[in-house]
Short mmCIF file of C-alpha atoms in Angstrom, two decimals:
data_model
loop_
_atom_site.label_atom_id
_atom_site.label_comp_id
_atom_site.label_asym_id
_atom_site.label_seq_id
_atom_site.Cartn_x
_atom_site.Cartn_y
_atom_site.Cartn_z
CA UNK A 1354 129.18 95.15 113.12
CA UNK A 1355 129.66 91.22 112.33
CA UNK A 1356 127.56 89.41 114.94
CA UNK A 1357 128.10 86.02 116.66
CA UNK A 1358 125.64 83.20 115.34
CA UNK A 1359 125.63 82.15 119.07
CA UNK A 1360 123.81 85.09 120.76
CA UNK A 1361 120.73 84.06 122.09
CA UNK A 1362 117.30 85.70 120.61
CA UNK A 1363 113.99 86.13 121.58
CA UNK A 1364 111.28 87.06 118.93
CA UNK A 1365 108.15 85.86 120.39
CA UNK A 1366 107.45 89.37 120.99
CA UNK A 1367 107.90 90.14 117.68
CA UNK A 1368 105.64 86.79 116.71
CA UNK A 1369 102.94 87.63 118.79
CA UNK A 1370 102.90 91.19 116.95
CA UNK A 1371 102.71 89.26 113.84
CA UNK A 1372 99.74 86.95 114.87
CA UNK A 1373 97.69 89.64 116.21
CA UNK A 1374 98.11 91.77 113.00
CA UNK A 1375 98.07 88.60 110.30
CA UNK A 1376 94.50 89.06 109.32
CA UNK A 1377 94.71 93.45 108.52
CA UNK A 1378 97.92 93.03 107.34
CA UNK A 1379 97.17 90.35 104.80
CA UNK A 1380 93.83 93.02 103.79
CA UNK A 1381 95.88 96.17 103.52
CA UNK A 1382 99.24 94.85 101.74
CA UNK A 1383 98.41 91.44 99.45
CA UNK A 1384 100.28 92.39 96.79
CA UNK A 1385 103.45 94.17 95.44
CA UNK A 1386 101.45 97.48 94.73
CA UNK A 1387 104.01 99.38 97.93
CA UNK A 1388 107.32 98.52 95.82
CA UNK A 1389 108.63 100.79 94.09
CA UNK A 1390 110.07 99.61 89.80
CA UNK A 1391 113.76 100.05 91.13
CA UNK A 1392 112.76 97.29 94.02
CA UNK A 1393 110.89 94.79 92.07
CA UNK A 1394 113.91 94.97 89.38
CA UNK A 1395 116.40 93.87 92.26
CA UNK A 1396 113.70 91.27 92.61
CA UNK A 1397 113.37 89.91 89.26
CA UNK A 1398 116.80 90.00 88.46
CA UNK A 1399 117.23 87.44 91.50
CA UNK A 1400 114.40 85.53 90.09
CA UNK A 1401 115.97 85.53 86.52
CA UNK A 1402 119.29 84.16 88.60
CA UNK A 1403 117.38 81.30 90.16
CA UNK A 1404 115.77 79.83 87.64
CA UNK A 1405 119.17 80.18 85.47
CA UNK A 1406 119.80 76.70 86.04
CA UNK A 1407 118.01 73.57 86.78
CA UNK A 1408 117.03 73.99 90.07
CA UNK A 1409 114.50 76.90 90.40
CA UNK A 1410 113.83 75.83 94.18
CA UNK A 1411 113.57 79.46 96.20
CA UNK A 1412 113.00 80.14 99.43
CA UNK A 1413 111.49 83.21 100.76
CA UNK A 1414 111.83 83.46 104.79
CA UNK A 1415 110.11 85.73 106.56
CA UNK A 1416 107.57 85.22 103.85
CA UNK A 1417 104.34 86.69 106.25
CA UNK A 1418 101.17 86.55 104.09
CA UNK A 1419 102.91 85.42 100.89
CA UNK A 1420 102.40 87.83 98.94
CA UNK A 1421 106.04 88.16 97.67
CA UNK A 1422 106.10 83.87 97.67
CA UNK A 1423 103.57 84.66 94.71
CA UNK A 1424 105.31 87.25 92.85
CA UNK A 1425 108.33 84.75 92.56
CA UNK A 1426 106.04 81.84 91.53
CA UNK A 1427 104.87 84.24 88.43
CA UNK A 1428 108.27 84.33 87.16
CA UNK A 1429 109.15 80.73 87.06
CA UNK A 1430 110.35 80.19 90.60
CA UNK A 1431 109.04 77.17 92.50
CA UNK A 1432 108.38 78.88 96.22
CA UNK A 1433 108.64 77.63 99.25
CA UNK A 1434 108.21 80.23 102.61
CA UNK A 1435 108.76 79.98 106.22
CA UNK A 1436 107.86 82.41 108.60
CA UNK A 1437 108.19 82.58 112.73
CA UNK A 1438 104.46 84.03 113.26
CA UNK A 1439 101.75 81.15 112.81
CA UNK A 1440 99.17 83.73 112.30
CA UNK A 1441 101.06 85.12 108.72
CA UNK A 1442 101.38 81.76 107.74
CA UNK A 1443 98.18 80.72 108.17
CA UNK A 1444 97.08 83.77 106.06
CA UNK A 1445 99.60 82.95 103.38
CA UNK A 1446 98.01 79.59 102.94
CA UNK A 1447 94.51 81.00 102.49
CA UNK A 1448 95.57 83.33 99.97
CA UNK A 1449 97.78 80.83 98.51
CA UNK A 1450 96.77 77.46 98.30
CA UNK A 1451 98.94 76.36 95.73
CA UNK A 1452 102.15 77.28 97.31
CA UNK A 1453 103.90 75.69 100.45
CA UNK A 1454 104.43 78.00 104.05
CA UNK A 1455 106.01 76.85 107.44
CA UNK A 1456 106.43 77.89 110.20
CA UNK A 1457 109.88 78.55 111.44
CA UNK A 1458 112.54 80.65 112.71
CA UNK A 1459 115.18 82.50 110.45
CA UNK A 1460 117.98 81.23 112.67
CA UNK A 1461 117.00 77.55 112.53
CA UNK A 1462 116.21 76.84 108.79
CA UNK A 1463 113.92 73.29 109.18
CA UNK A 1464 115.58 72.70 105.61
CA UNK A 1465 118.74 70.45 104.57
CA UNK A 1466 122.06 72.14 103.68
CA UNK A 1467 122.19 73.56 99.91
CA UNK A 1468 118.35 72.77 99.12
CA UNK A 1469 118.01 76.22 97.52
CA UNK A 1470 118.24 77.82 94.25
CA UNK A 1471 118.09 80.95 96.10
CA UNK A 1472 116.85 82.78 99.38
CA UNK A 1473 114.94 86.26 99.67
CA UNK A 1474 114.91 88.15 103.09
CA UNK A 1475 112.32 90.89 101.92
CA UNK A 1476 112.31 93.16 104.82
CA UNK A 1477 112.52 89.97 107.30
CA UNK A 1478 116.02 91.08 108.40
CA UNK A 1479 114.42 93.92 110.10
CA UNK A 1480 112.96 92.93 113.53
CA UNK A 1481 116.01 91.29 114.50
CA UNK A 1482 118.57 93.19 116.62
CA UNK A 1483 122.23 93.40 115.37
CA UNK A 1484 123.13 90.37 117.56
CA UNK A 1485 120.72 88.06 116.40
CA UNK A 1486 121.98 89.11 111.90
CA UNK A 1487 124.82 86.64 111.75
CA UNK A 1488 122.56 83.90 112.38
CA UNK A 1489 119.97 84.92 109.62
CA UNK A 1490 122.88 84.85 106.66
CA UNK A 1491 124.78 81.70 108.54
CA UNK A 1492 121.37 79.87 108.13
CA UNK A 1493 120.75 81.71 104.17
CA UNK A 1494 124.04 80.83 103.30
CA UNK A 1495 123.60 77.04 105.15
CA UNK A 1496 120.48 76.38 102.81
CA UNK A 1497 121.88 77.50 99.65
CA UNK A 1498 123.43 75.30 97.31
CA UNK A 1499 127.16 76.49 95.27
CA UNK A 1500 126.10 79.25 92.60
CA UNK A 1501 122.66 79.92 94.15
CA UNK A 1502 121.54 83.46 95.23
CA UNK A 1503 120.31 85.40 98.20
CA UNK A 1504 118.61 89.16 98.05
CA UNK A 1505 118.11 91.12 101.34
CA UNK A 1506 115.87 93.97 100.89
CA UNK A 1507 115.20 96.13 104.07
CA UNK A 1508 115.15 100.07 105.20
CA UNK A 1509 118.37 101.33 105.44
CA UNK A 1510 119.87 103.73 108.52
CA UNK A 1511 120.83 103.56 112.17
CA UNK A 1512 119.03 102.74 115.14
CA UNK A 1513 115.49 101.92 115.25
CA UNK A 1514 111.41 102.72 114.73
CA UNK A 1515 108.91 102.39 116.95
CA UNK A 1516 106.42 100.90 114.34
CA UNK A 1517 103.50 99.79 116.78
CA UNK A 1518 101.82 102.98 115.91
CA UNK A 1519 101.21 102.31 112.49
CA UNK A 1520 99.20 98.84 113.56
CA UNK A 1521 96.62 101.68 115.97
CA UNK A 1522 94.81 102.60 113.16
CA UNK A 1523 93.69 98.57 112.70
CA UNK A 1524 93.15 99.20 116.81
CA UNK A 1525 95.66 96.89 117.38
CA UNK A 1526 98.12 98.01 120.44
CA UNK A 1527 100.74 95.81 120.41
CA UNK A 1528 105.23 96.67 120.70
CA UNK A 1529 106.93 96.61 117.84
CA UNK A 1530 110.00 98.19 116.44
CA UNK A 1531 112.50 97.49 113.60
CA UNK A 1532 115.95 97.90 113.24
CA UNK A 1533 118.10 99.97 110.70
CA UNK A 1534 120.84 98.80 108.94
CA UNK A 1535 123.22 100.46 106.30
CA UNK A 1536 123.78 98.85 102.82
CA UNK A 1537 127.58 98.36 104.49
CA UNK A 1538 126.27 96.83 107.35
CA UNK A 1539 124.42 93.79 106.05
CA UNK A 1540 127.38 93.47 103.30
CA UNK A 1541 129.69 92.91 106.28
CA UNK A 1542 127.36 89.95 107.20
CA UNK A 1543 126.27 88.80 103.20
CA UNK A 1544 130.63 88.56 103.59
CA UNK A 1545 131.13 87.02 106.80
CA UNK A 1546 128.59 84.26 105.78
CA UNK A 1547 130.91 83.39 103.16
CA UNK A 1548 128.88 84.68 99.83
CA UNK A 1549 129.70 87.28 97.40
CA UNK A 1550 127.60 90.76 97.34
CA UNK A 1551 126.88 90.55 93.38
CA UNK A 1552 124.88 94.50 93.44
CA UNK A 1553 123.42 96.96 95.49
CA UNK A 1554 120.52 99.21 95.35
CA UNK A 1555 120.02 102.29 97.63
CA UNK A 1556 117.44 104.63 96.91
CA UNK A 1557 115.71 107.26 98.71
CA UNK A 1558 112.85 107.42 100.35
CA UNK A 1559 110.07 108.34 98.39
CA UNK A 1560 105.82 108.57 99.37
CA UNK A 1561 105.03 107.57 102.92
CA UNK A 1562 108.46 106.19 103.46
CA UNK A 1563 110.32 107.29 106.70
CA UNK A 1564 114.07 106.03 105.17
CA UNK A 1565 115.82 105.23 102.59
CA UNK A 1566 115.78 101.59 100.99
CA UNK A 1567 118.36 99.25 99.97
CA UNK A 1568 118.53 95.71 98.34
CA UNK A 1569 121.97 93.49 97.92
CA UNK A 1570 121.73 90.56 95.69
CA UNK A 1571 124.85 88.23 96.48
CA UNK A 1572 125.77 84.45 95.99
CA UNK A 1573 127.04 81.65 97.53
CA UNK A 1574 130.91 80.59 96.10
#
């Protein structure tokens, strides 16, 4: 299911979600206390493989509050995020001063080729619909420099949620649904983008988790 980087998108659906939602969201989840060990290893072994060289420079788009931004920037990465929703941004700078958020789209990086040590899409893949994919990894692997890394970590399945319901009990009504892809899937696209799928971690659901979960770490030739 490799996807032209030409298909037009629309996400200001999924933005104005996002800026409606910024403030709860950034209350109920500011920290990594929903990953499960097996995730946040994927997640410091990509952090241990950007800061392997000189350049520790990460980016983490589709950052929302930053709360992942400042897991990275404990273990010696120097983070930068973008995200497409104002309203996460703006919540990522209160609760992060020190680090520096944009606003942007994942299909139109505002960075220069190869400024990257490496790129995480944690669970910012997910919102976008199959045609709109190829343009998230052409724009990762655009922004990464030779021997850098990406990690993609989203839920893993076909089809799609209807997640608005879980935002009701904040008494927000607003549409939102995510898309599943397989672990095969996205590796199609990590390949198609021209980098290298280094590992892959699938695991099953586990707690309040509806599906399974899977992570690739990959980088760029």
């Amino acid at each position: 299911m490799i996807s032209s980087p030409s298909d037009p998108l629309d996400l200001r659906g999924v933005q104005r979600a996002y800026d409606t939602v910024a403030e709860d969201y950034a209350a109920f989840l500011p920290d990594t206390r929903w990953e499960a060990f097996l995730d946040l290893a994927m997640v410091d072994a990509f952090a241990m493989a950007a800061t392997a060289g000189n350049d520790a420079q990460v980016l983490d788009a589709g950052c929302g509050t930053g709360r992942m931004s400042q897991y990275l920037t404990e273990r010696g990465c120097s983070v930068v995020g973008v995200d497409l929703s104002p309203g996460m941004v703006a919540m990522a700078r209160r609760n992060h001063p020190d680090l520096v958020f944009t606003v942007g789209s994942l299909t139109e990086l505002p960075y220069p080729d190869g400024q990257f040590a490496g790129v995480m899409l944690w669970y910012s893949i997910i919102h976008t619909p199959p045609a709109g994919q190829a343009g998230i990894f052409a724009e990762a692997a655009r922004v990464l420099h030779p021997g850098g890394h990406l990690l993609v970590g989203f839920q893993s399945g076909k089809g799609t949620r209807d997640v608005s319901k879980a935002y009701r009990q904040f008494g927000h009504e607003i549409e939102l649904e995510r898309h599943l892809y397989t672990a095969d899937d996205v590796g199609l696209q990590i390949e198609a983008a021209g980098l290298r799928e280094v590992c892959r971690l699938v695991r099953r659901a586990q707690g309040k988790e509806r599906d399974d979960q899977a992570i690739l770490l990959a980088s760029a030739q």
